[in-house]
Each structure stands twice: as structure tokens, then as C-alpha cells.
Amino acid sequence: MQKQIKKSNRRNFLKKSAATVPLPLFIPSSAFGANDRINFAGIGMGGRGRGDLNSFLGFSEIQTLAVCDVVQSHAEQAKSAVDRRYGNNDCKTYVDYREIIMRDDIDAVLIATPDHWHAKIAIEAMTSGKDVFCEKPETLTIREGQMMRDTARRFGRVFSGGSQRVWGDYNWFHRMIYGGAIGEIKEAWVNVGGPSGECYLPPEPLPNGVDWNRWLGPAPWRPYHPALTRGGFRPFRDYSGGGMTDWGCHGFGGALFACNLHETGPVKITPPDGKDVQQLTYEFANGIKIYHGGGWGGLLSFRGTENEIPFRNNSKKRPNPPPIHIPNYKGQGGLSGDFIHCVRSREKPFRDIERAHRTATHCHLGNIAYWLKKEIIWDPEKEEVIGDPEVSRWIDRPKREPFTIG
Amino acid sequence: MKILIFIFYSLILSLALSGDELDDKLLLAEKFVDGNPSEPLKFIESKAVESLKDPQLRDSLEEKILSSLGTANSRRSKDFLCRMLRIMGTEKSIPIMKTLLSDQESGHMARYVLASMQFEEAGAALHQSLNTVQDKLKQGIIDSLGDIRYKKAVPDLIKLLDTASVANNATRALGLIGGDSTMNHLLPRLSKTTGKSYRCTVQALLRCAEIYLEKGNKDKALSIYDRFTKSGTDPYVILAGLRGAAKVNGESAVPLLTEAIKSGNNELANGAASIIAELKGEDIGSKLKSLLESAPANMQILLIGSLSEREDKSAIPSITKLTESENLEVRLSAIQALGKIGNGSSVIPLATIASSTSGHERNVSRSALSNLKGNDVQNALKKHLQESLPEIQSELVRAIATRAESTAMNQLMILAKSNTPEIRKEALRGIGILADQSHLDEILMLLLDPKEESDRDDIESAIAYSFRRISNKKIQTDALTKALEKADEIAKPSILSLLGRDPNEQSLQLLISALKETESIQLAAIGALTKWPDHGPANDLLKIASKEKNPNKDTALNGYIILSSKSPNPTLSYRKALELNNSTATAKKVLAGLGQSGGIQSLEIIKPYLENSETSNEAALAATQVAKRIKDSHTATVRTVLTAILKSNASESAKNGAADLQSELDLYKDYILDWRITGPYSVKEKDAKYVFDTALAPEKDSKSVRWEKFKTKSKSERSLWAIELDSILGPEANAAAYAMTKIWAPENLKINLEMGSDDHIKAWLNDEKIHESFSNRSLEPRQSIIPVTLSKGWNMIILKVVNTSGPWGLCCRIRGRDGNPVDGLKIESK
């Protein structure tokens, strides 16, 4: 074994064996010492990013050292929040995320940029030994998700996706279904927005303090429009998957988990044709169908062999679900706490990259079916389109130079 | 026949028409720049999608698009046409795309097409362009060659490893393609590169190794992994090598992994332990066990963790031995591991530890004992219950109870009469957890005849706890009734206490009857009735409280006061209590009760106590609680009460609630309701963001529009402080309304404008924009507090509120910089 192994000036705490984690921790955190905090940075500090950062700032296990955004005012607002939290002026701001990636003293990053940047930053961070918390939708294409997953596994990195709702909001459904309250699950309906499309926004003068070329990054070039940098990029295909991925990662994520399909994928995706198929339909190998739209229960509805939820009688209070334990977050403090716990214990978080990628893939396949108005036959084991080269073209998109992805 | 001819010509005409329409759209697309109408492009895109199912259309459309590319005169028009080819282009598009690869503006979009296609010619086109483009375009082409795994490009990519500007791109591409040449050229670069280039090389080589593994070439994969495990410097890179080596070699990788565990580097050790835990192989456990005894403490913990994660039961003896380690953390690790993988043989070791330690170690052992799985565990527990030392028996009893072993009830009942107090205590605790209605009579007999008097409370608790599992409450009450008949003077109070937890008519009558018995039994009955779920026994308690010479009268009065909160008229009930006894102690209890349940009449009772220094704190708290309940229906009275509280001698902390409530009431005061409105304004097919960003007529020239004094039909409480635009203008989506008013100030004045909106808002003061917020939200007061300076005289405020959808409204008021109302202002919208 090489003698000159770099001393890790981070993560000096002992591993908490996964076997010991479910039981009370046997090593009190005070034994680690004050220097064993997780050094953290936030990349993409728009509204959502600052919201996530605020959540992490509430954890004493985290020390936020830096923030980054191509919009100067976003970075400054984030810095203010960090400095206020620690009572100093030490938080560094960057425009170029690579400066954060190159810092050896940073253990983990939060990525809350627009979707088209997620894969590039996440892969570079993990290749540099950092763990990643990435907002949903975690990917813009299916191939990006595969690359992110492979990189995480290759380097043993902890990657958490960002949907706090899959467990936080929808766990009643999971406990009802896993507990057998509706029999065998057969169908699910997910009501989220539709696909994204081309962007035809008119050009606007570029204001000071916005690095537009960097904001575009791997996406095809187009002129500046303020809506894009102010959170209005979601409807546009070059940057996001529209409502299908925005709320889709929550809704489909919840449906897939409830149906215990969150680590696989559909075998057929059929877009609506206005005749026989009224809603985009995902079919799974075990016969379960998930529909985009419809249902009666707001965002999610489920039908099993014995019952359906939510109950159609609105006056009924939701009954307590069966007392079944479903493994979910480890540690305290929701999705953020789960990530922090897993950074220390090296376990896979609840929204591990495999689940996040599979959910996003599910949404992307739906989008492709909508865009091309074609039925897709999908192999969830090999993660390939079967027998349709035109559909296969949409598994990935060539990135604008020089913004290579990993 | 005529019909057929008619149909035929109609078809031809429609095709011709659609062909003309398409050509027209393409002409527009050729000239497209952002900002032009997008309808022609959307039409072409729909045709492109349609063509995927129509070979004839696809053929003609592709030809037209390629032709248009020749005449397109803007970057964006070419981009768009390339996008269409990405959807439906064939090999025919490749030559023109190839020529575009060297175009600085369109090179990316040409790649967008070529790299998506699964044609050999597309890959060849990219490859051939490699030497004809420079700089960023070259980087892009290299990236795409890697993405499409174009093997023929490998020799050229290898040459580019020496060109600094594209070396990393070439490295990446080679890693994606893999193969012997890649490996041979990238391995030497590990020692020649640093920083990002080094990481790029690592990633590429690991990908290369994975490709070898997919093809079954383990030796070559291993040669790459070995390079990292032997020469890597970053722990996570070494771990990547170890992970790979473990994948290739399985069990044979254990020595390498244990070396990593011994390395002294925590990250490496942790990672290696995780890898070992996931390895498959029967021999791994024994290898790990052989290391366990002699390893240093840190390593022992990791090895224990790995064995535990592997659920290797053969490690139980070795791990059990480590529960006696001198190192606390090793002991704790071993105890927890036994909880996960242990069996019947683990029962006594864990129970011994639990009985002989304290604090965290005891808790962990108890937890582990509870978590043991397997039928032999149950048998072991029962067996050792008979044979063990008392202190260990006590732990075993606890474990039986915590594990909810229902078949152990017989043993527990016997142990409930043990000579050892600790065993009796644990047995009773277990009985409480496990007993159901089939055991009720038996446990009640315990209560009537306990081993020691000191056990009575524990027995009573156990019975009370078991009530949760008794579904037939009649059986429960009947059993208690029977027990009461048999109970002596000493046992009766316990039975009565249990009847209090079993509230029904039968129990109530028994308890009320018991009020007539001896002092101690009466006291027990009072205690039980005090916890009654309704006001039923209150008067019975009041009667006892009224008897001057009754030694239980004070207890009865307390009980009555507690039940008063459940009375249909709590205030009257509390008043009776005070009439009976108006001591300070009683007053404080009554005030607490009034705070919980009193209505407006209770304020009269509370008032004199506010002025009394002995009771002013309790009175302030009570009055505040009452005020909160009635603030909407009796606002004026509440304001008076809050003022009195704040002026009283109560402590600051007792007054805080009143101060907060006063602020809350103030939240909806003094809002400007005199506005003139103009609207709604919307822009066809444009969303709320566009409407928000666009200067509409009132912003361009406020005098050019008609401002109307509005009329609202709303009678909601919100209309008392907010302007409900949806009620005035209708439920418009993606629309703006403007509101205008004027404020007169006697002098230049620094104030705060406190505003709220649903949804987005912009504000101008005297034509200067002072605020904007684009946010989908519900209307609330004080969502934005904007400091401004009013000029002496008249000042004009204009608010623009844009609605996305749903409710629509605004609110605005003026406050001083200190948050207080400002005097001397006039507001007029004329």
C-alpha cells in the first residue's frame, strides 16, 4: 500500500457502521470534536437554492464555506444569509463553480442551478471526492442520470436527490399501500404539469452582474431573457422538462415509491391519441399502470384490488395507515438531515441517485413520448429504447462546447 | 364515380395547400430571429414530428429543410432547422451538417444533429472534421466522438492527448470508448497530470476498466484497479481501485482491503470496511474473524461492523468476546452487532452486561437483547429465567416484556411474587405490556393480595396499562366491580383508582357510593372522580367540599374546580367554587381554569384579581387566554381588557401574551381603503410574468386612463382591510390592476408603507418606482415593508398588482418607522 496517502483533513470521524445506525448511536457526536463538521458549499443560489441553503444552515453538523451563482445578486444574498448565521464575514462567493470543486477543504455541495447544469457540476464534484445534494429534477436527460449514478458508485460518493415530498408529503399513501389497505396495487394517477417545449422568448439587453454564457453552459446558445435567470426556465426544453419533471419528480417519485417501482422503470410508454388513449400511460412489467393526469385525489390517486385512495368521500378523515415501518430517512431533519447522516455513515440516502435517476428517467420518457407522439418500448434493465432509433436520439443531447459533462 | 373524383381532387388540393403552407412557413423560418412570431416554427415542428410516421412527408420535409439551411440568414434560423433535423433527419442530412461543424455559430447545432444519429456516416463526419476545426469546436467534436463511442477515432484522440487545450476532452472520450490503446496511453498520464487533468484521467481509466469487465476481461480491468490501489494518493481514488478490485477478485481482495483498514487513514478504513461488508463469499467471514482479535480498536470496530452487515453468524463467538474489551467503543460496537446477528447464545452475555453496567452501555445492551431474532432466543430467555442470578433474571424479564413474548405471561405472573423486589418490578412491568382481558381477573387478584404493599402502585399501573388492550369494556368494569366487592380497606383505593380510568355509568355509581365510606376510601374516590371525562360527578364533589369538618374538603374542592372546565357553564361553576372558598390558592386554580374554558362573563370574575398583587400574574394569563378566544366576536371588549392587563402590576412575562395579542389585533388596522382602480389589463397569449414586466398604459401615462372609484360586492371580513380585486374586476388570470390614491403630509415625513398582494406587485410613489415583487402568494398584511419619504403636501401612490390565477387583491397602510400609526395624514383618491 502506498505510504504517502493524502491525509484527509476532512471527515476524521469514525464510520458509523450501517449495522449500528438503526440502533442508538454508540459514539456520541461530542466525541468527534468541533473540527469534524461537514464543510459545505452551495452552487446555484436563486430562490430555491437559498431556500435549500437555509435548511442546511440549521444543522450544526454543517459549516458552509462558500456559495456560487452566475447572477451576482443571488450569490450576495446567499452570502448574507450564511454570514448572518455564523456571525462573521467569512463566506466566499464565486461565479465559477469550478473554484469550489477544486477546493479540497469542501466535503459536500448543494446543487440548485437550473436543471441543465446539474449533471456537469454533480459529476465533477463527485470526481473530486465530494458528496452531492442535488435539487430535483436531478437530470435533463436519461444519459446524464446514468453517468451521475455510475460516477457516484465508482467513487463511493453519497448523492441525494432533492424531492422532499416523496416521503414527507406522500408517506400516508406508502403506508396504506405497503400495509395492504387497498389490496394489490394496480393503477396510479399523477396530476402534474405537462412537457416543456422550445423557447421563443424575445431577446432582452443583458444586465450587469449576469454571466449569460455561463448561465447557458451546456445548453444551446440563445440570447438573454430575464425570465430565464429568474426561475422561469422550466417551460423550456433546453433547460428543463416542464411540469413533467418539475412536479413530476415529486408526483411520479411518490407514485413509483408507493408502487414499489422506484428502482426499476416502465416497459412501455404510450402518449394520448385523443381516442383510445386519453392519458399518457406507463406500463410496468408486473402489470401496474401509471397515468399522467386524471384521477380524483389531487396530485395522487391509487387503485388496488380491494380499494382505492384517497377515499372519494371527502368528509371522511384519512384513517391511520396500518402500523407498518417503511425504511425512509436516516437521521433527523427530513431530507437534508438524511443527507447529512449519510455523509457521515456512508449509507445511501433515501433519494439515492439510483432512485432519483429512475424517477427523472420516468419523467423524461413521458416527455419524449409527448414530444414525438410515439409509443416507446423501454428496457428498464439495460435502460435502453428498444427498436426506435428516432426515440433513442433523445436519450441524451450533445452539450455546447466547452461545457463537457464529466 | 363523380364522388370518387371529387374526393381525389380534394386530396390533391389539400396536399398542395399544405405543401404551400409549409413552404411559406419555411421561408419565415429562414429569416427567423428571436422576437419574431413563433407560429411558423411551431407548425414546422409539428410537421417534423408527423413525418416520423410518414416516410413521404419525411423525405420532402428533409429536402426542404436542407434547402432552407442554404438560404437561412440568421444563427437562430439555422439552429432551428438543425433542431428539426435532429427530430427527423436521415443520412441525407449528414453532408450539410458536416460542413456546418466548422461554423463558429452553428457548429454545436450541427453536432446536435450528428451525434444524435446512429449512422456510421454521422460518426465518420465528426471524425473527419476533427482536424479541420479548432479550439472550442474541436473540444465539442471530441466530446461527441466519446459520447457515441466512435472507436475509429481512437488513434487521433490519442494524438490529441498532447494538446493542452483539448487533452481533457480527449481523455474523457478515450475513457468512454475504452480498449487497450486507451489504457496504454492513459496509465502513464496518471503520474504526469495534476488537478483537473488528473481527475479526468482517473475517471477515464475507471471507465475503461468497467468496459473491460463488461467484456469479461478481468485481468486488464484489474491492472487498472491495481494502479490505483498501489499508487493512488487520494483516499477516494484508492477506494475506487479497491472497489474495482473487489468486483474482479471477490474474496481474494480481502487482504488488500484489510491493509486499507489498517492504513490509519479513516476515510480509507471506513470505505474498505464498507466494501468488505458487501463482498460475497463464504470464506470472507473467517478471514475477518481471524483479524478481529489482534486488530487495534479502531479496526476492530470496522471489522465488527462489516461482519454484522454481512450477517455472519459464525462471528458471534468472536464478537461476543469483544463485549468484554477494555475499549468502550469496541464493547458498544460488539453489543450492537450481537443485537443484529446474535442468537440464543447471546442472551446471557447481553443480560449480564445490562445487569452490571449503567448508562449508555446498559441501554445499548437492553436494546440488543430486545432485538435478538430467532426461536432459540425465546427458548433461551425462558430457560434462563429459571436458572439465573436475580440481577440477570431482572434483565431477562425486562427483555421478555419488551419483546412482547405473549407466551411468557405465566412465568411473569409467578415472578410477580418473587422474593426479589427488582424481579417483581420487572415482571409487573412486563405484565402491563403483555396482559390482555384473559388475564384481568388474575392480575386483579394480585392487587388484592400483593407480595408486598410496596408493589401495589406497580400492580395498579400494570392493570391500567393493560386496559389499552381490552376491547370489551364491560368485561373490564365487571372484573373491577367483582374485585371491589372482595377488596379490603387497603386494597379498595387501588380498585377505585382503576375505576376512575374506566369511565362509564357503572363505575360512576360505584365511585359515588364510595364517597360515603371511610376517609381513605373517600379520598381515593375523590381522586378518581377528579379525572372524570365529563362534569357528571362535579356536584357530588361540591357537596363534600361544602362540609366544613370533612378532612377531604379541600381535595374535593380541587376536584370540583378541575371538573368545572367540563361544565356546560364553566364560568358559573367556577363562581360557585369561589363562593365556597375565595382563598388565594383557590383563586389561582380558578383563574387557571377560567383561562382554559371561560367565556366573556369570566372576565368579570378575573378583573378584581388583576388588581391584586398576589394574583395579578394568574389573572393576566387567564384574561389573555379568554381574550384570544373571543377576539373576533368581542373585539372592543378585548381591546379594553388588553389595555387593563398591560397597565396592571403583572410581571412582564405574564403580559407578553397580551402584548402579542394586541399587535395581532393591530395587524388589520388602519389600512387604506380609499383607492381608484383601473383594469383589468392583460396581453393576449402572454403570461403573468410578461404582464408584470411590461409597462402598460397606466404606467406609461397615468393620466391617460380612467381611474374609477370601485364598488365591491364583498362583505367578507377581509374587505375591511384589503382591496379584493377579484370581487371588483372579476376573477382575471394573467392580468394587472392598478390602484391609485393620494396622501397628504404636513411636512416631509419618513414612513413605512406596509403592503401585501396576491399575486405580484409593483409600487410607485410620485412616479418613482419604490418596490417590486414577483411572487405567487396569498394576500397577507405586511408582506412588504418599504421605507419611503413623503414630501410635504400631496403624494401619489400607484400600485400595480398582477394576478396569475385565483384570488387577487392588495392591502396597504402607513406606519411610522417605529411601527406606530402616523397622525396628521390625509388620504384621498380623488
Tab-separated table of C-alpha atoms in Angstrom, chain B residues 201-397:
chain	number	residue	atom	x	y	z
B	201	THR	CA	-7.593	10.656	-16.272
B	202	VAL	CA	-8.743	8.725	-13.226
B	203	GLN	CA	-12.368	8.868	-14.373
B	204	ALA	CA	-11.394	7.768	-17.882
B	205	LEU	CA	-9.310	4.826	-16.692
B	206	LEU	CA	-12.024	3.644	-14.350
B	207	ARG	CA	-14.492	3.765	-17.199
B	208	CYS	CA	-12.021	1.825	-19.276
B	209	ALA	CA	-11.779	-0.798	-16.553
B	210	GLU	CA	-15.549	-1.088	-16.425
B	211	ILE	CA	-15.684	-1.683	-20.150
B	212	TYR	CA	-13.128	-4.469	-19.755
B	213	LEU	CA	-15.243	-6.006	-17.018
B	214	GLU	CA	-18.357	-5.875	-19.176
B	215	LYS	CA	-16.480	-7.802	-21.821
B	216	GLY	CA	-15.179	-10.298	-19.297
B	217	ASN	CA	-11.583	-9.144	-19.438
B	218	LYS	CA	-10.866	-9.220	-15.742
B	219	ASP	CA	-7.079	-9.156	-15.952
B	220	LYS	CA	-6.953	-5.895	-17.815
B	221	ALA	CA	-9.546	-4.354	-15.556
B	222	LEU	CA	-7.505	-5.433	-12.571
B	223	SER	CA	-4.350	-3.931	-13.962
B	224	ILE	CA	-6.067	-0.561	-13.903
B	225	TYR	CA	-7.506	-1.023	-10.443
B	226	ASP	CA	-4.178	-2.161	-9.082
B	227	ARG	CA	-2.624	1.009	-10.293
B	228	PHE	CA	-4.938	2.997	-8.089
B	229	THR	CA	-4.767	0.768	-5.066
B	230	LYS	CA	-0.978	0.739	-5.155
B	231	SER	CA	-0.115	4.203	-6.329
B	232	GLY	CA	-3.129	6.350	-5.638
B	233	THR	CA	-2.776	9.223	-3.225
B	234	ASP	CA	-6.349	10.400	-2.758
B	235	PRO	CA	-8.243	8.043	-0.453
B	236	TYR	CA	-11.378	8.137	-2.544
B	237	VAL	CA	-9.380	7.237	-5.660
B	238	ILE	CA	-7.688	4.366	-3.864
B	239	LEU	CA	-11.118	3.238	-2.756
B	240	ALA	CA	-12.348	3.318	-6.335
B	241	GLY	CA	-9.491	0.970	-7.147
B	242	LEU	CA	-10.293	-1.243	-4.196
B	243	ARG	CA	-13.922	-1.335	-5.163
B	244	GLY	CA	-12.984	-2.439	-8.626
B	245	ALA	CA	-10.502	-4.989	-7.359
B	246	ALA	CA	-13.168	-6.418	-5.092
B	247	LYS	CA	-15.537	-6.678	-8.023
B	248	VAL	CA	-12.936	-8.586	-10.010
B	249	ASN	CA	-11.416	-10.734	-7.310
B	250	GLY	CA	-14.162	-11.151	-4.791
B	251	GLU	CA	-12.804	-12.828	-1.698
B	252	SER	CA	-9.238	-12.579	-2.896
B	253	ALA	CA	-9.425	-8.838	-2.433
B	254	VAL	CA	-9.809	-9.203	1.318
B	255	PRO	CA	-6.061	-8.888	2.119
B	256	LEU	CA	-5.921	-5.678	0.122
B	257	LEU	CA	-8.972	-4.369	1.895
B	258	THR	CA	-7.731	-5.250	5.326
B	259	GLU	CA	-4.498	-3.455	4.534
B	260	ALA	CA	-6.605	-0.410	3.806
B	261	ILE	CA	-8.419	-0.806	7.090
B	262	LYS	CA	-5.062	-0.900	8.868
B	263	SER	CA	-3.759	2.102	6.946
B	264	GLY	CA	-4.530	4.617	9.659
B	265	ASN	CA	-6.453	6.786	7.240
B	266	ASN	CA	-10.028	6.923	8.463
B	267	GLU	CA	-11.612	7.562	5.100
B	268	LEU	CA	-9.748	4.654	3.572
B	269	ALA	CA	-10.502	2.396	6.505
B	270	ASN	CA	-14.187	3.277	6.518
B	271	GLY	CA	-14.508	2.758	2.799
B	272	ALA	CA	-12.652	-0.558	2.825
B	273	ALA	CA	-14.843	-1.853	5.632
B	274	SER	CA	-17.929	-0.982	3.596
B	275	ILE	CA	-16.540	-2.794	0.574
B	276	ILE	CA	-15.772	-5.888	2.612
B	277	ALA	CA	-19.266	-5.854	4.025
B	278	GLU	CA	-20.710	-6.143	0.546
B	279	LEU	CA	-18.364	-8.862	-0.712
B	280	LYS	CA	-19.843	-12.220	-1.460
B	281	GLY	CA	-18.011	-15.334	-0.422
B	282	GLU	CA	-18.199	-17.878	2.333
B	283	ASP	CA	-14.602	-17.536	3.385
B	284	ILE	CA	-14.658	-13.807	3.950
B	285	GLY	CA	-16.155	-14.079	7.376
B	286	SER	CA	-13.427	-16.354	8.640
B	287	LYS	CA	-10.755	-14.066	7.217
B	288	LEU	CA	-12.271	-11.131	9.014
B	289	LYS	CA	-12.649	-13.058	12.218
B	290	SER	CA	-9.028	-14.100	12.140
B	291	LEU	CA	-8.079	-10.434	12.150
B	292	LEU	CA	-10.516	-9.427	14.802
B	293	GLU	CA	-8.756	-10.407	17.973
B	294	SER	CA	-5.390	-8.848	17.266
B	295	ALA	CA	-6.542	-5.751	15.422
B	296	PRO	CA	-6.328	-2.316	17.061
B	297	ALA	CA	-9.555	-0.894	18.469
B	298	ASN	CA	-10.482	1.301	15.500
B	299	MET	CA	-10.052	-1.593	13.151
B	300	GLN	CA	-11.984	-3.929	15.421
B	301	ILE	CA	-14.961	-1.581	15.260
B	302	LEU	CA	-14.891	-1.569	11.490
B	303	LEU	CA	-14.473	-5.332	11.272
B	304	ILE	CA	-17.344	-5.874	13.694
B	305	GLY	CA	-19.445	-3.560	11.552
B	306	SER	CA	-18.579	-5.457	8.409
B	307	LEU	CA	-19.321	-8.843	9.944
B	308	SER	CA	-22.575	-7.517	11.279
B	309	GLU	CA	-23.603	-6.066	7.918
B	310	ARG	CA	-22.797	-9.409	6.321
B	311	GLU	CA	-24.999	-11.033	8.973
B	312	ASP	CA	-22.253	-13.532	9.538
B	313	LYS	CA	-23.494	-15.622	12.431
B	314	SER	CA	-20.280	-17.602	12.606
B	315	ALA	CA	-18.736	-14.438	14.007
B	316	ILE	CA	-20.980	-14.488	17.070
B	317	PRO	CA	-18.415	-16.068	19.412
B	318	SER	CA	-15.650	-13.676	18.318
B	319	ILE	CA	-17.901	-10.675	18.654
B	320	THR	CA	-19.224	-11.869	21.995
B	321	LYS	CA	-15.674	-11.973	23.290
B	322	LEU	CA	-15.256	-8.342	22.301
B	323	THR	CA	-18.178	-7.312	24.503
B	324	GLU	CA	-15.563	-7.611	27.262
B	325	SER	CA	-12.996	-5.403	25.539
B	326	GLU	CA	-11.306	-2.739	27.592
B	327	ASN	CA	-12.231	-0.213	24.933
B	328	LEU	CA	-15.739	1.155	25.460
B	329	GLU	CA	-16.399	1.823	21.797
B	330	VAL	CA	-15.385	-1.674	20.834
B	331	ARG	CA	-17.690	-3.075	23.510
B	332	LEU	CA	-20.569	-0.935	22.323
B	333	SER	CA	-19.953	-1.906	18.723
B	334	ALA	CA	-19.902	-5.593	19.668
B	335	ILE	CA	-23.073	-5.309	21.743
B	336	GLN	CA	-24.936	-3.652	18.919
B	337	ALA	CA	-23.673	-6.216	16.455
B	338	LEU	CA	-24.944	-9.023	18.674
B	339	GLY	CA	-28.328	-7.358	18.695
B	340	LYS	CA	-28.367	-7.658	14.936
B	341	ILE	CA	-26.885	-11.102	14.322
B	342	GLY	CA	-26.953	-12.773	17.732
B	343	ASN	CA	-28.950	-15.841	18.720
B	344	GLY	CA	-29.934	-17.736	21.858
B	345	SER	CA	-26.309	-17.957	22.957
B	346	SER	CA	-26.224	-14.166	23.128
B	347	VAL	CA	-28.955	-13.924	25.746
B	348	ILE	CA	-26.882	-14.399	28.879
B	349	PRO	CA	-23.889	-12.303	27.735
B	350	LEU	CA	-26.182	-9.389	26.899
B	351	ALA	CA	-28.249	-9.754	30.052
B	352	THR	CA	-25.068	-9.921	32.127
B	353	ILE	CA	-23.793	-6.715	30.582
B	354	ALA	CA	-27.140	-4.998	31.124
B	355	SER	CA	-27.229	-6.029	34.750
B	356	SER	CA	-23.645	-4.998	35.503
B	357	THR	CA	-23.359	-1.696	33.689
B	358	SER	CA	-25.132	1.609	33.699
B	359	GLY	CA	-25.962	4.491	31.411
B	360	HIS	CA	-25.446	4.154	27.698
B	361	GLU	CA	-23.840	0.718	27.783
B	362	ARG	CA	-26.775	-0.638	29.722
B	363	ASN	CA	-29.252	0.946	27.327
B	364	VAL	CA	-27.468	-0.491	24.318
B	365	SER	CA	-27.368	-3.994	25.817
B	366	ARG	CA	-31.024	-3.867	26.735
B	367	SER	CA	-31.817	-2.732	23.244
B	368	ALA	CA	-29.711	-5.507	21.728
B	369	LEU	CA	-31.406	-8.098	23.934
B	370	SER	CA	-34.786	-6.863	22.737
B	371	ASN	CA	-33.722	-7.039	19.100
B	372	LEU	CA	-32.395	-10.600	19.094
B	373	LYS	CA	-34.163	-12.669	16.494
B	374	GLY	CA	-34.974	-16.343	16.250
B	375	ASN	CA	-36.989	-19.002	18.040
B	376	ASP	CA	-33.992	-20.152	20.045
B	377	VAL	CA	-33.899	-16.718	21.648
B	378	GLN	CA	-37.341	-17.133	23.120
B	379	ASN	CA	-36.451	-20.551	24.469
B	380	ALA	CA	-33.204	-19.237	25.899
B	381	LEU	CA	-34.996	-16.433	27.688
B	382	LYS	CA	-37.468	-18.779	29.286
B	383	LYS	CA	-34.827	-21.274	30.264
B	384	HIS	CA	-32.515	-18.750	31.843
B	385	LEU	CA	-35.324	-17.092	33.721
B	386	GLN	CA	-35.397	-20.108	35.984
B	387	GLU	CA	-31.688	-20.555	36.381
B	388	SER	CA	-30.092	-17.150	36.540
B	389	LEU	CA	-28.967	-14.883	39.293
B	390	PRO	CA	-31.581	-12.385	40.386
B	391	GLU	CA	-29.983	-9.365	38.754
B	392	ILE	CA	-29.811	-11.199	35.449
B	393	GLN	CA	-33.319	-12.524	35.850
B	394	SER	CA	-34.471	-8.957	36.167
B	395	GLU	CA	-32.957	-8.109	32.785
B	396	LEU	CA	-34.422	-11.200	31.199
B	397	VAL	CA	-37.843	-10.315	32.468
